């Protein structure tokens, strides 16, 4: 039997697309093997959000060729889309495929096997107007299912390469989303995470639908007990949107509202579409309707021109909001974006100091949020045996607290009431409660 190995970098959307491509290879008679194993075909699904993503992609291409010099190497995804000539020049690459037409990957591999000519199938992504339907029929060995509902981004933040890598917004048809959710429910999944490149834009290219309609549609599927949204723009959370979703008991009280900066001057240079005042108002609105709400976010440090005073604004704003989790990352110039040409680039030394300061705040903020729930009983979706606590399983509450508890028998994929006893790092240790 022919074998294929996948190596995936980057976001949850990439992971979803890798699973979909894996099914295409299985249907064609391939066996999927580990990325460290010898395989006939290696598919590298790349990320280009940072320079590090590009570098890791190149490293794995070379490593795969060392494992099996005769293997076919297919490079797909964002790095392939934005830098096709660069990728094609890497020794050993046979196929490059961008962020569209991934459904044809097996066909391209079979063509290579026949005539050994290199294939460059990267298209102008800006001309693609239709959502590429990549369906996962059977998600294996997981408890939470990520479901891609949207592709592309029209925001053009000045630091971000993604609109150039993924193209304009394209939304998946509502009926196709619901069909896949029904399959997930049949496969005993309890939680669905709605994901995409810019989820808040869902439906803007379709008639008579919206993100709210998707949530309502998924909510009606029997067997699904939790609905979670991946990162969304704060501006999607209008009063009407919040009122409507607060009536839906399957919607998790957890929102990842991307912040990037807590300083209005920096946000303006980033071309973000909100002010800190608007962001704070949205958070307060959400908390009024969902008292246990968890707000997680991303914050960038060292954006070009960020002064000590601007960073202090961010630090103070983040402190004031009180996030349950903060993903802190350092600005990385991306060739082809406006910010890469901005003057007043911030030194690595200053970025590192600011990052350390915010990471320390992030840890305190997570602990402070979790402390509120010690002594309470919460329903936990058990995911897996813990790597860090022997004899314990771990999973997530609806409001995104990681919980560790001992359990008997097969508990993965089950929603179990757990009494939350004591803090453990940025999570909580608890014990199962008899229902």
Coordinates of C-alpha atoms in Angstrom, one line a residue:
X1 CA 0.0 0.0 0.0
X2 CA 1.3 3.5 -0.9
X3 CA 1.9 5.8 2.1
X4 CA 1.4 9.5 2.8
X5 CA 2.6 11.7 5.7
X6 CA 1.4 15.1 6.6
X7 CA 3.2 18.0 8.5
X8 CA 0.9 20.9 9.4
X9 CA 2.0 24.3 10.6
X10 CA -0.1 27.2 11.8
X11 CA -3.8 27.6 12.6
X12 CA -6.8 25.4 13.2
X13 CA -7.9 26.1 9.7
X14 CA -4.8 24.4 8.4
X15 CA -5.3 21.4 10.7
X16 CA -8.9 21.1 9.4
X17 CA -7.7 21.2 5.8
X18 CA -5.0 18.6 6.5
X19 CA -7.6 16.2 7.8
X20 CA -9.7 16.8 4.7
X21 CA -6.7 16.1 2.4
X22 CA -5.9 13.0 4.5
X23 CA -9.4 11.6 3.7
X24 CA -8.8 12.1 0.0
X25 CA -5.6 10.1 0.1
X26 CA -7.3 7.3 2.1
X27 CA -10.1 7.1 -0.4
X28 CA -7.4 6.7 -3.1
X29 CA -5.9 3.7 -1.3
X30 CA -3.1 5.4 0.7
X31 CA -2.2 4.7 4.3
X32 CA -1.4 7.7 6.4
X33 CA 1.8 7.4 8.4
X34 CA 3.6 9.5 11.0
X35 CA 5.5 12.6 9.6
X36 CA 8.7 11.1 11.0
X37 CA 8.2 7.8 9.1
X38 CA 9.4 6.9 5.6
X39 CA 6.5 7.7 3.2
X40 CA 5.9 7.7 -0.6
X41 CA 4.4 11.2 -0.4
X42 CA 4.9 14.0 2.1
X43 CA 2.4 16.9 2.2
X44 CA 3.6 20.0 4.0
X45 CA 0.7 22.3 4.9
X46 CA 2.5 25.6 5.4
X47 CA 2.0 28.8 7.4
X48 CA 3.4 32.2 6.6
X49 CA 2.1 34.4 9.4
X50 CA 5.7 34.7 10.7
X51 CA 9.1 34.2 9.3
X52 CA 9.4 31.3 11.7
X53 CA 6.6 29.5 9.9
X54 CA 8.4 29.9 6.5
X55 CA 11.7 28.6 8.1
X56 CA 10.0 25.6 9.7
X57 CA 8.3 24.7 6.4
X58 CA 11.7 24.7 4.6
X59 CA 13.3 22.6 7.3
X60 CA 10.6 20.0 7.1
X61 CA 10.8 19.8 3.2
X62 CA 14.5 19.1 3.5
X63 CA 14.0 16.6 6.4
X64 CA 11.4 14.7 4.4
X65 CA 13.7 14.3 1.4
X66 CA 16.4 12.9 3.7
X67 CA 14.0 10.3 5.1
X68 CA 13.1 9.2 1.6
X69 CA 15.0 10.7 -1.3
X70 CA 12.5 9.1 -3.7
X71 CA 9.4 10.6 -2.0
X72 CA 7.1 13.1 -3.7
X73 CA 7.0 16.3 -1.8
X74 CA 3.9 18.4 -2.1
X75 CA 3.9 21.9 -0.5
X76 CA 0.5 23.5 0.1
X77 CA -1.0 26.4 2.0
X78 CA -0.1 30.0 2.8
X79 CA 3.7 30.0 2.3
X80 CA 3.2 28.2 -1.0
X81 CA 0.6 30.8 -2.0
X82 CA 2.6 33.9 -1.2
X83 CA 6.1 32.7 -2.3
X84 CA 5.6 30.0 -5.0
X85 CA 9.0 30.7 -6.7
X86 CA 10.8 30.5 -3.4
X87 CA 9.2 27.2 -2.5
X88 CA 9.7 25.7 -6.0
X89 CA 13.4 26.6 -5.8
X90 CA 13.8 24.3 -2.7
X91 CA 15.5 21.1 -3.8
X92 CA 13.2 18.1 -3.7
X93 CA 9.8 20.0 -4.1
X94 CA 7.6 18.3 -6.7
X95 CA 4.2 20.0 -6.3
X96 CA 3.2 23.4 -5.0
X97 CA -0.4 24.1 -4.4
X98 CA -1.6 27.3 -2.6
X99 CA -4.8 27.9 -0.7
X100 CA -7.2 26.7 -3.3
X101 CA -7.8 23.4 -5.3
X102 CA -6.5 21.3 -2.4
X103 CA -9.2 18.8 -3.5
X104 CA -7.1 18.0 -6.5
X105 CA -4.0 17.0 -4.5
X106 CA -4.2 13.3 -5.1
X107 CA -4.6 13.9 -8.8
X108 CA -1.5 16.1 -8.9
X109 CA 0.5 13.4 -7.0
X110 CA -0.6 10.7 -9.4
X111 CA 0.4 12.9 -12.3
X112 CA 3.9 13.4 -10.8
X113 CA 4.3 9.7 -10.4
X114 CA 3.5 9.3 -14.1
X115 CA 5.7 11.9 -15.8
X116 CA 8.0 13.3 -13.0
X117 CA 7.6 16.9 -14.1
X118 CA 7.3 19.5 -11.3
X119 CA 3.8 21.0 -10.9
X120 CA 3.1 24.6 -9.9
X121 CA -0.6 24.8 -9.4
X122 CA -0.7 28.1 -7.5
X123 CA -3.5 30.4 -8.8
X124 CA -4.1 34.1 -8.3
X125 CA -6.1 33.8 -5.0
X126 CA -7.6 37.2 -5.5
X127 CA -9.7 35.9 -8.4
X128 CA -11.2 33.0 -6.4
X129 CA -14.8 33.8 -5.4
X130 CA -16.2 30.4 -4.3
X131 CA -15.7 28.6 -1.0
X132 CA -13.7 25.4 -1.6
X133 CA -15.8 22.6 -0.1
X134 CA -13.4 20.4 1.9
X135 CA -15.4 17.9 3.9
X136 CA -14.3 15.7 6.7
X137 CA -16.5 12.6 6.8
X138 CA -15.1 11.0 9.9
X139 CA -13.0 12.9 12.5
X140 CA -11.0 10.3 14.5
X141 CA -9.8 10.2 18.0
X142 CA -10.8 13.7 19.1
X143 CA -13.5 15.1 21.3
X144 CA -13.9 18.6 19.9
X145 CA -14.4 19.0 16.2
X146 CA -13.1 22.1 14.4
X147 CA -15.4 23.0 11.5
X148 CA -14.3 25.4 8.8
X149 CA -17.2 27.7 7.8
X150 CA -15.4 30.6 6.0
X151 CA -12.3 31.4 4.0
X152 CA -10.4 34.6 3.2
X153 CA -10.1 38.1 4.8
X154 CA -10.9 41.6 3.5
X155 CA -9.6 43.5 6.6
X156 CA -6.0 44.2 5.4
X157 CA -4.4 44.9 8.8
X158 CA -1.1 46.6 8.0
X159 CA 1.0 43.8 9.6
X160 CA -0.8 40.8 8.2
X161 CA 0.0 38.7 5.1
X162 CA -3.1 36.5 5.4
X163 CA -5.4 38.5 3.0
X164 CA -2.7 38.0 0.3
X165 CA -2.4 34.3 1.1
X166 CA -6.1 33.4 1.5
X167 CA -7.8 35.9 -0.8
X168 CA -11.2 37.6 -0.4
X169 CA -13.9 36.3 1.9
X170 CA -15.8 33.2 0.8
X171 CA -18.5 31.7 3.0
X172 CA -19.5 28.0 3.1
X173 CA -23.2 27.3 2.3
X174 CA -25.3 26.9 5.5
X175 CA -26.8 23.6 4.4
X176 CA -23.3 22.1 3.9
X177 CA -22.2 23.3 7.4
X178 CA -25.3 21.7 8.9
X179 CA -24.7 18.4 7.0
X180 CA -21.2 18.2 8.4
X181 CA -22.4 19.0 12.0
X182 CA -25.0 16.2 11.7
X183 CA -22.2 13.8 10.7
X184 CA -20.1 14.9 13.7
X185 CA -23.1 14.4 16.0
X186 CA -23.5 10.9 14.6
X187 CA -19.8 10.3 15.4
X188 CA -20.5 11.2 19.1
X189 CA -18.8 14.6 19.1
X190 CA -20.2 16.9 21.8
X191 CA -18.5 20.1 20.9
X192 CA -18.1 22.0 17.6
X193 CA -15.7 24.9 17.2
X194 CA -16.6 27.2 14.3
X195 CA -13.5 28.3 12.6
X196 CA -12.3 30.2 9.6
X197 CA -9.8 32.9 8.5
X198 CA -12.1 35.7 9.5
X199 CA -15.2 34.1 11.0
X200 CA -16.9 37.4 11.7
X201 CA -17.2 38.0 8.0
X202 CA -19.3 34.9 7.5
X203 CA -22.2 35.5 5.1
X204 CA -21.1 38.9 3.8
X205 CA -20.7 37.3 0.3
X206 CA -24.0 35.4 0.5
X207 CA -27.6 36.4 0.6
X208 CA -29.9 36.1 3.6
X209 CA -27.4 34.5 6.0
X210 CA -24.9 35.5 8.7
X211 CA -22.8 34.1 11.5
X212 CA -25.8 34.2 13.8
X213 CA -27.8 32.0 11.4
X214 CA -24.9 29.5 11.4
X215 CA -24.9 29.4 15.2
X216 CA -28.6 28.9 15.3
X217 CA -28.5 26.2 12.7
X218 CA -25.7 24.3 14.6
X219 CA -27.6 24.8 17.8
X220 CA -30.6 22.9 16.4
X221 CA -28.6 19.7 15.7
X222 CA -29.4 17.0 18.2
X223 CA -26.4 15.5 19.9
X224 CA -24.2 18.6 19.8
X225 CA -24.0 20.1 23.3
X226 CA -21.4 22.8 22.9
X227 CA -20.8 25.5 20.3
X228 CA -17.6 27.5 20.5
X229 CA -16.3 30.2 18.1
X230 CA -12.7 30.6 17.2
X231 CA -11.2 34.1 17.1
X232 CA -13.6 36.8 16.1
X233 CA -13.4 40.5 15.5
X234 CA -14.8 42.5 18.5
X235 CA -17.1 44.5 16.2
X236 CA -19.2 41.4 15.3
X237 CA -20.6 41.4 18.9
X238 CA -23.4 43.9 18.5
X239 CA -26.2 44.2 21.0
X240 CA -28.5 42.1 18.9
X241 CA -25.9 39.4 18.2
X242 CA -25.2 39.1 22.0
X243 CA -28.8 39.1 23.0
X244 CA -29.6 36.3 20.5
X245 CA -26.7 34.0 21.3
X246 CA -27.2 34.4 25.1
X247 CA -30.6 32.7 24.6
X248 CA -28.8 29.6 23.0
X249 CA -27.7 27.4 25.9
X250 CA -25.2 25.4 23.8
X251 CA -23.1 28.5 23.0
X252 CA -20.1 28.4 25.3
X253 CA -19.5 31.5 27.5
X254 CA -16.1 32.0 26.0
X255 CA -15.1 34.4 23.3
X256 CA -11.7 35.0 21.8
X257 CA -11.8 38.7 20.9
X258 CA -8.6 39.7 19.1
X259 CA -7.2 42.9 20.7
X260 CA -3.7 43.3 19.2
X261 CA -3.1 46.6 21.1
X262 CA -4.6 48.5 24.0
X263 CA -3.5 51.9 22.5
X264 CA -5.7 53.8 20.0
X265 CA -2.7 55.3 18.1
X266 CA -1.2 51.8 17.6
X267 CA -4.6 50.3 16.6
X268 CA -4.9 53.1 13.9
X269 CA -1.5 52.3 12.5
X270 CA -2.4 48.6 12.4
X271 CA -5.6 49.5 10.5
X272 CA -7.8 47.8 13.1
X273 CA -11.4 48.8 12.9
X274 CA -12.2 49.7 16.5
X275 CA -11.0 51.8 19.4
X276 CA -10.2 50.7 22.9
X277 CA -13.3 52.4 24.1
X278 CA -15.4 50.4 21.7
X279 CA -13.6 47.2 22.6
X280 CA -14.3 47.8 26.3
X281 CA -18.0 48.5 25.7
X282 CA -18.3 45.2 23.8
X283 CA -16.7 43.2 26.6
X284 CA -19.0 44.9 29.2
X285 CA -22.0 44.1 27.0
X286 CA -21.0 40.4 26.7
X287 CA -20.4 40.2 30.5
X288 CA -23.8 41.6 31.2
X289 CA -25.5 38.8 29.3
X290 CA -23.0 36.0 30.3
X291 CA -21.8 36.4 33.9
X292 CA -19.2 33.5 33.9
X293 CA -17.9 34.7 30.5
X294 CA -14.2 34.0 29.6
X295 CA -12.6 36.5 27.3
X296 CA -9.3 35.4 25.7
X297 CA -7.3 37.5 23.3
X298 CA -4.1 38.1 21.3
X299 CA -1.8 41.0 22.0
X300 CA 1.1 42.1 19.8
X301 CA 4.2 43.9 21.2
X302 CA 6.7 45.9 19.3
X303 CA 4.6 47.0 16.4
X304 CA 6.5 49.7 14.4
X305 CA 6.4 53.0 16.2
X306 CA 5.2 51.5 19.5
X307 CA 6.7 53.9 22.2
X308 CA 7.1 53.1 25.9
X309 CA 4.0 55.2 26.5
X310 CA 1.9 53.3 23.9
X311 CA 3.0 50.0 25.4
X312 CA 2.0 51.3 28.9
X313 CA -1.5 52.1 27.5
X314 CA -1.7 48.5 26.3
X315 CA -0.5 47.1 29.6
X316 CA -2.9 49.2 31.6
X317 CA -5.8 48.4 29.2
X318 CA -5.1 44.6 29.4
X319 CA -5.0 44.9 33.2
X320 CA -8.3 46.7 33.3
X321 CA -10.2 44.2 31.0
X322 CA -9.1 41.2 33.0
X323 CA -8.7 38.5 30.3
X324 CA -8.8 34.8 31.3
X325 CA -6.0 34.0 28.8
X326 CA -3.7 36.2 26.7
X327 CA -1.7 35.0 23.7
X328 CA 1.3 37.4 23.6
X329 CA 3.4 37.6 20.4
X330 CA 6.2 39.9 19.1
X331 CA 5.7 41.8 15.8
X332 CA 7.5 40.1 12.9
X333 CA 7.9 42.1 9.7
X334 CA 6.3 40.3 6.7
X335 CA 7.5 41.2 3.2
X336 CA 4.6 42.5 1.2
X337 CA 2.7 44.2 4.1
X338 CA 2.7 48.0 4.6
X339 CA 4.0 47.7 8.2
X340 CA 7.2 46.0 7.0
X341 CA 8.2 49.4 5.4
X342 CA 7.2 51.5 8.4
X343 CA 9.9 53.6 10.0
X344 CA 10.7 53.3 13.7
X345 CA 10.9 49.5 13.8
X346 CA 11.2 48.3 17.4
X347 CA 14.4 46.5 18.5
X348 CA 14.3 42.8 19.5
X349 CA 15.6 43.7 22.9
X350 CA 12.6 46.0 23.6
X351 CA 10.2 43.5 22.1
X352 CA 11.5 40.8 24.4
X353 CA 11.2 43.0 27.5
X354 CA 7.6 44.0 26.7
X355 CA 6.7 40.4 25.9
X356 CA 8.0 39.2 29.2
X357 CA 6.1 41.9 31.1
X358 CA 2.9 41.0 29.3
X359 CA 3.4 37.2 29.8
X360 CA 3.8 37.8 33.5
X361 CA 0.5 39.8 33.5
X362 CA -1.2 37.1 31.4
X363 CA -0.3 34.4 34.0
X364 CA -1.7 36.5 36.9
X365 CA -4.8 37.3 34.9
X366 CA -5.5 33.6 34.2
X367 CA -5.1 32.7 37.9
X368 CA -7.3 35.5 39.0
X369 CA -10.0 34.4 36.6
X370 CA -9.8 30.8 37.6
X371 CA -9.9 31.5 41.4
X372 CA -13.5 32.6 41.0
X373 CA -14.5 29.0 40.1
X374 CA -12.7 27.1 42.9
X375 CA -15.4 25.4 45.0
X376 CA -17.9 25.3 42.1
X377 CA -19.0 22.3 40.0
X378 CA -18.6 22.6 36.3
X379 CA -19.3 20.3 33.4
X380 CA -16.0 19.2 31.8
X381 CA -15.6 17.7 28.4
X382 CA -12.9 15.1 29.0
X383 CA -10.3 15.1 26.2
X384 CA -7.4 12.9 27.1
X385 CA -5.1 11.4 29.8
X386 CA -2.9 14.2 31.2
X387 CA 0.7 14.4 30.2
X388 CA 1.7 16.3 33.3
X389 CA -0.4 14.6 36.1
X390 CA -0.1 10.9 36.2
X391 CA -3.4 9.1 36.7
X392 CA -5.4 12.2 35.8
X393 CA -7.5 13.1 32.8
X394 CA -7.9 16.6 31.5
X395 CA -10.5 18.6 29.6
X396 CA -12.2 22.0 29.3
X397 CA -15.2 23.6 30.9
X398 CA -17.6 25.6 28.7
X399 CA -15.8 28.8 29.8
X400 CA -12.4 27.4 28.7
X401 CA -10.8 26.4 32.0
X402 CA -8.5 23.4 31.8
X403 CA -9.5 20.9 34.5
X404 CA -7.6 17.9 35.7
X405 CA -9.3 15.0 37.5
X406 CA -9.1 11.3 38.2
X407 CA -11.6 9.0 36.5
X408 CA -12.4 5.4 36.1
X409 CA -13.1 3.6 32.8
X410 CA -13.6 5.2 29.3
X411 CA -14.3 8.9 29.9
X412 CA -12.8 10.6 26.8
X413 CA -15.4 12.5 24.9
X414 CA -17.9 12.6 27.8
X415 CA -19.3 15.6 29.6
X416 CA -18.8 15.0 33.3
X417 CA -19.6 17.2 36.3
X418 CA -16.4 18.0 38.2
X419 CA -16.0 19.8 41.5
X420 CA -13.2 22.4 41.1
X421 CA -10.9 22.1 44.1
X422 CA -7.5 23.8 43.7
X423 CA -5.5 25.8 41.2
X424 CA -2.8 24.0 39.2
X425 CA -0.7 26.3 37.1
X426 CA -3.2 28.0 34.8
X427 CA -5.7 25.2 35.3
X428 CA -7.7 23.7 38.1
X429 CA -7.5 20.2 39.8
X430 CA -10.9 18.8 40.6
X431 CA -12.8 15.6 41.4
X432 CA -15.7 13.9 39.6
X433 CA -19.1 14.4 41.2
X434 CA -21.8 11.7 41.2
X435 CA -24.8 12.9 39.2

